[in-house]
PDB file of C-alpha atoms in Angstrom:
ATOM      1  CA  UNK A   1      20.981  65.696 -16.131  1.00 49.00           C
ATOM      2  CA  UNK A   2      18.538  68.682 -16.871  1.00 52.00           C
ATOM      3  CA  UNK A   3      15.426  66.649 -15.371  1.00 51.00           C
ATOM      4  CA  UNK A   4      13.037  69.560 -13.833  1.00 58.00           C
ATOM      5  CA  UNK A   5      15.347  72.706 -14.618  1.00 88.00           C
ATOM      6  CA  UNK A   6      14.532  72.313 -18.364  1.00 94.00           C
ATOM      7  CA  UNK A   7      10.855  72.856 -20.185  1.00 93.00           C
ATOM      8  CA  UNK A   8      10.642  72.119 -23.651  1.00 92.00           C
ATOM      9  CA  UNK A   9       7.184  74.096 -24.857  1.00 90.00           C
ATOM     10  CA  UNK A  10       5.421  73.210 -27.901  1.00 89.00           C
ATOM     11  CA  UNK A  11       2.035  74.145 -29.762  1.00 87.00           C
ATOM     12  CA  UNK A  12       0.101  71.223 -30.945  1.00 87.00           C
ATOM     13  CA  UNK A  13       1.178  71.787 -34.176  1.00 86.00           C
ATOM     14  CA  UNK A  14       4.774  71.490 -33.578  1.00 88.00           C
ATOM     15  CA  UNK A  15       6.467  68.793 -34.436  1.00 89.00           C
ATOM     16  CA  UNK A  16       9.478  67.203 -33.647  1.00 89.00           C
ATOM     17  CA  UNK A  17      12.477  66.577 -36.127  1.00 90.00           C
ATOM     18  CA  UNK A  18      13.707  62.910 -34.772  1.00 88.00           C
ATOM     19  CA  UNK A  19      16.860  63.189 -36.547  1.00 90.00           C
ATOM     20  CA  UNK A  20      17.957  65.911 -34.842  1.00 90.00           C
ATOM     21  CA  UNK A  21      16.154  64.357 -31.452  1.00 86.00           C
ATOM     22  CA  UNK A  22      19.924  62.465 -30.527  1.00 90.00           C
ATOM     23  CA  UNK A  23      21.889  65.889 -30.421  1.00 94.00           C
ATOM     24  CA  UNK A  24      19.595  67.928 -27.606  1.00 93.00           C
ATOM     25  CA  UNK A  25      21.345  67.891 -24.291  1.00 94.00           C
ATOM     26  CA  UNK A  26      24.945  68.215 -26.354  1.00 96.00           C
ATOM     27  CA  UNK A  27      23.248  71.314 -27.989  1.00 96.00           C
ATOM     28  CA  UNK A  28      21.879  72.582 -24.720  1.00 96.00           C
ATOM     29  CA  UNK A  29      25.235  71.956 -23.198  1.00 96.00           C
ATOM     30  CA  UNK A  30      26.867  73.782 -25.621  1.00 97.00           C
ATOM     31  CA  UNK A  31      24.906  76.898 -25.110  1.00 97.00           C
ATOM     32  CA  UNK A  32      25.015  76.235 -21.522  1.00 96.00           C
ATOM     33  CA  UNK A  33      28.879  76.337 -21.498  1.00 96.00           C
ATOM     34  CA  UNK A  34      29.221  79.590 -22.821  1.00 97.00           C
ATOM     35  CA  UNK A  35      26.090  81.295 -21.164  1.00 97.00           C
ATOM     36  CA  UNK A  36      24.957  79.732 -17.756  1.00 96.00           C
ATOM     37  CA  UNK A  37      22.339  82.071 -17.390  1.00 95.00           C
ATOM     38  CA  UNK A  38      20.064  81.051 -20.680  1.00 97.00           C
ATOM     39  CA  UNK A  39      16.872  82.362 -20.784  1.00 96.00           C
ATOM     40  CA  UNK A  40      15.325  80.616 -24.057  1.00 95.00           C
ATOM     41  CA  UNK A  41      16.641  78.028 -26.886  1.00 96.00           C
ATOM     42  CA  UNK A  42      13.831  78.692 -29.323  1.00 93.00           C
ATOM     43  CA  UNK A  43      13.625  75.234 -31.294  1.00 94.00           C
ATOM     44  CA  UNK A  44      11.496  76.550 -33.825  1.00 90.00           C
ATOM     45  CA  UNK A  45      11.704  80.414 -35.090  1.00 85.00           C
ATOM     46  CA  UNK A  46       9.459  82.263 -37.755  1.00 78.00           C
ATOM     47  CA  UNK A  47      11.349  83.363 -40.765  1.00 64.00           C
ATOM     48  CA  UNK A  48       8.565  86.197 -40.710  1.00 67.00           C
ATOM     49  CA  UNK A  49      10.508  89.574 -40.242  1.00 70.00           C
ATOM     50  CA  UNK A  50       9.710  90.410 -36.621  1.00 69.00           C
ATOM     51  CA  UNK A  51       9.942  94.590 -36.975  1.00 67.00           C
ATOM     52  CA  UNK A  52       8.450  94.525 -40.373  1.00 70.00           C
ATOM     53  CA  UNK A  53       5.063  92.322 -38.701  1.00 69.00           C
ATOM     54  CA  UNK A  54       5.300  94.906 -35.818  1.00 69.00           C
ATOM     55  CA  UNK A  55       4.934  98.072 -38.112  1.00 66.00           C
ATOM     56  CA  UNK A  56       2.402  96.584 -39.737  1.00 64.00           C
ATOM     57  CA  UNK A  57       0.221  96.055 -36.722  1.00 66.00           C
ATOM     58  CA  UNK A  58       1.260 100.138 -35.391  1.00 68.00           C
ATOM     59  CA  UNK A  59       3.553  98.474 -32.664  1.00 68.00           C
ATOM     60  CA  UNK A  60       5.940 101.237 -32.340  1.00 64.00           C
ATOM     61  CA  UNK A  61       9.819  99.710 -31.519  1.00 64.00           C
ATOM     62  CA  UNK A  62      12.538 101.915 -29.906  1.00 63.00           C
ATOM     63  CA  UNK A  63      14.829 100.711 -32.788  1.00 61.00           C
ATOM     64  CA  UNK A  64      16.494 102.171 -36.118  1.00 61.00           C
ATOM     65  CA  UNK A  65      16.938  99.707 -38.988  1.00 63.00           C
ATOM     66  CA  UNK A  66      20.833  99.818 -38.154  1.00 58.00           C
ATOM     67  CA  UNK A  67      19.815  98.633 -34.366  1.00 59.00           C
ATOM     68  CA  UNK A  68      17.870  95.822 -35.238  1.00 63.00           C
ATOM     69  CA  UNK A  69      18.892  92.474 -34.238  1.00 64.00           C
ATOM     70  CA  UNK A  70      19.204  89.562 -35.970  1.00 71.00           C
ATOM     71  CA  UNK A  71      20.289  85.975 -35.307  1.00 81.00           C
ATOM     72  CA  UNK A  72      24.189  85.941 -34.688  1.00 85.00           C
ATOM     73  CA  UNK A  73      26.585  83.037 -34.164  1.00 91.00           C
ATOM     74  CA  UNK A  74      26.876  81.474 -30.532  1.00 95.00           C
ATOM     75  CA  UNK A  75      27.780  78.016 -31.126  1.00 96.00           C
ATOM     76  CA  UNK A  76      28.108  75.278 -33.185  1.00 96.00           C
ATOM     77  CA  UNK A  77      24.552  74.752 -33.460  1.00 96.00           C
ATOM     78  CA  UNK A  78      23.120  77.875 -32.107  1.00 95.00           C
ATOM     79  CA  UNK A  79      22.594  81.694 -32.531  1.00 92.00           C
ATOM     80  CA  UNK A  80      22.244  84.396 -30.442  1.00 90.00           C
ATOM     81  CA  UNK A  81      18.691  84.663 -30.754  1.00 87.00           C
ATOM     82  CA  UNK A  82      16.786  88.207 -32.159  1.00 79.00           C
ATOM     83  CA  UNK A  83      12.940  88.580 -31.463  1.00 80.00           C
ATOM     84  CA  UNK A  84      10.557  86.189 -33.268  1.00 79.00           C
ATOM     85  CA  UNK A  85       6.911  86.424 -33.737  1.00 76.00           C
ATOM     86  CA  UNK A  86       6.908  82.373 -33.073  1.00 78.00           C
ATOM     87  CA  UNK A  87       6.030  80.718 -29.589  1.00 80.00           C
ATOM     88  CA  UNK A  88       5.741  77.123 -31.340  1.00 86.00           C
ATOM     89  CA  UNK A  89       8.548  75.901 -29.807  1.00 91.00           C
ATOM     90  CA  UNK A  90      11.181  76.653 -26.915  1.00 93.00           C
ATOM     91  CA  UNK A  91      12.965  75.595 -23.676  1.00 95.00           C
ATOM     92  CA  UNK A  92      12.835  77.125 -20.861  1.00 95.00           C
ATOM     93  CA  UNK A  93      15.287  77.539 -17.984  1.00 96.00           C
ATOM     94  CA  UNK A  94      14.047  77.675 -14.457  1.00 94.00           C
ATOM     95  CA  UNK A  95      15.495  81.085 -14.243  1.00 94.00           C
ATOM     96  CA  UNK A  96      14.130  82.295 -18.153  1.00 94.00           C
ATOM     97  CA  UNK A  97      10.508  80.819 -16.630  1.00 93.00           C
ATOM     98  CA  UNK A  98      10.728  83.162 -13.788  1.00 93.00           C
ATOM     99  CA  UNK A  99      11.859  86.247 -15.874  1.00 93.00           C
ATOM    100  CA  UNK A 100       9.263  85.682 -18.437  1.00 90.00           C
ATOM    101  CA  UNK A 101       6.445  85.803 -15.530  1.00 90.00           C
ATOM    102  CA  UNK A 102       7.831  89.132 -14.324  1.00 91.00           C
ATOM    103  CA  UNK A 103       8.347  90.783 -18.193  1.00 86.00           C
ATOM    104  CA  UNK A 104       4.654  89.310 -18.637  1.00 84.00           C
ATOM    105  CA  UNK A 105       2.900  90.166 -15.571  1.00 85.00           C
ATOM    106  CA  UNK A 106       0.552  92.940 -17.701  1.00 85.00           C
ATOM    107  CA  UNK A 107       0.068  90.975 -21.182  1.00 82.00           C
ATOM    108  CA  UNK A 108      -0.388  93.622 -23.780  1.00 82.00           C
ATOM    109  CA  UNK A 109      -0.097  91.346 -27.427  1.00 78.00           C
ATOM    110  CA  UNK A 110       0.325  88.009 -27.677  1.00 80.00           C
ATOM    111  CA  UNK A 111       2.726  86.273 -25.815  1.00 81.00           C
ATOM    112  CA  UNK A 112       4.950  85.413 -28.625  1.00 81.00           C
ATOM    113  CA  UNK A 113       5.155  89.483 -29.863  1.00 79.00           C
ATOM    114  CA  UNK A 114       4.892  89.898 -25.748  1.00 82.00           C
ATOM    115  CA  UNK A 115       8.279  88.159 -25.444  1.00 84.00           C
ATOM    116  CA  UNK A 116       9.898  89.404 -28.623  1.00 80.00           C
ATOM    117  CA  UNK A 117       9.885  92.885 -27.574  1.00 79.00           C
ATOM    118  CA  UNK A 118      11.477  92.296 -24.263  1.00 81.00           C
ATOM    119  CA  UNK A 119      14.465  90.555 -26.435  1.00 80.00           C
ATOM    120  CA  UNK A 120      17.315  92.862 -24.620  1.00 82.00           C
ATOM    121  CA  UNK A 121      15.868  91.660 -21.176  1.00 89.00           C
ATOM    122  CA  UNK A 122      16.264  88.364 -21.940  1.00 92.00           C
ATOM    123  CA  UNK A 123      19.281  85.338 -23.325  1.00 94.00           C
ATOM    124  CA  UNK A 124      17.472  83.875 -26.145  1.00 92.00           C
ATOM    125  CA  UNK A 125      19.052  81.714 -28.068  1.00 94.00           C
ATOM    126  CA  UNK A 126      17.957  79.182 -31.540  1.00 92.00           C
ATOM    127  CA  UNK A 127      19.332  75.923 -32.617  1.00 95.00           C
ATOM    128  CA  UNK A 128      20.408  76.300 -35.556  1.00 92.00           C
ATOM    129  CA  UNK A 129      19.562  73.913 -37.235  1.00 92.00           C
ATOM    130  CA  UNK A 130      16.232  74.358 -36.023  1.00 90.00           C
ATOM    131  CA  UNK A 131      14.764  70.981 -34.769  1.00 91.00           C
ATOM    132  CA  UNK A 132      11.085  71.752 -34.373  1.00 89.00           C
ATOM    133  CA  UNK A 133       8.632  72.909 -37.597  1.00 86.00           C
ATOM    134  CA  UNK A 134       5.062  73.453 -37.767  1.00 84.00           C
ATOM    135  CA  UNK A 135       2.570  71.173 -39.194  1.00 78.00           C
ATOM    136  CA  UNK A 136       0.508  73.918 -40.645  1.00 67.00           C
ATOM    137  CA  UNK A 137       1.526  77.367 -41.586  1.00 57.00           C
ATOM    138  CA  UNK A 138       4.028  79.525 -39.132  1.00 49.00           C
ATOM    139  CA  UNK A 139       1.130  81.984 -37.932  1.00 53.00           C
ATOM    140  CA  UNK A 140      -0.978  81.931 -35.440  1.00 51.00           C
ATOM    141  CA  UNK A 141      -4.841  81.098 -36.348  1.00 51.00           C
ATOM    142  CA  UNK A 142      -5.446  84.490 -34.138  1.00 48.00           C
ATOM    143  CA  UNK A 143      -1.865  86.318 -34.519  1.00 47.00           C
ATOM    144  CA  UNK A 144      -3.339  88.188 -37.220  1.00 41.00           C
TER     145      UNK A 144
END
């Protein structure tokens, strides 16, 4: 049904939680009933605090603590996605793959913190529960 409008990305130390693996296109379909126009599904997401990683590195955000935003509700089995400093793993839409290559044209910090700060630009979206984890540790080897 999705076949070539749909790219799952993962780092090759993402794996894949099979028991969850039977529920993916009724958990895309949910989001995409009530927003057409996804960007991202991240199917993995950091529980590293995304503004307190970005103050420590002197990444200056145009946000108060009460403007900060978190993961909220969207579905059944998805929130409305805040920033995350994880790129380990996430679909794609055809349209969220051509807005990423326009809000990344000029790549400033890594393309996980890269994407995370364009959050308002974009629909991004987590399964919750998540269905991806990482076989190591949830930072990059060069994040840091």
């Amino acid at each position: 049904k999705h076949e070539g409008s749909i790219f799952w990305i993962m780092e090759d130390d993402a794996r894949m939680k099979y028991f969850y693996a039977k529920y993916l296109d009724k958990w895309i379909k949910e989001v995409e009933d009530k927003d057409p126009h996804w960007d991202i599904i991240y199917t993995f997401k950091s529980s590293i605090d995304f503004y307190d990683l970005m103050h420590l590195k002197n990444v200056t955000l145009e946000t108060d603590k009460s403007d900060r935003y978190y993961d909220q509700p969207f579905t059944n089995h998805s929130v409305r996605s805040g920033p995350s400093v994880c790129t380990a793993g996430y679909l794609l839409s055809k349209r969220g793959i051509e807005k990423l290559l326009k809000l990344t044209e000029k790549i400033i910090y890594p393309i996980d913190v890269q994407i995370a700060l364009k959050y308002k630009e974009l629909n991004m979206y987590a399964f919750s529960p998540l269905i991806t984890y990482c076989e190591k540790d949830e930072i990059s080897d060069s994040a840091l």
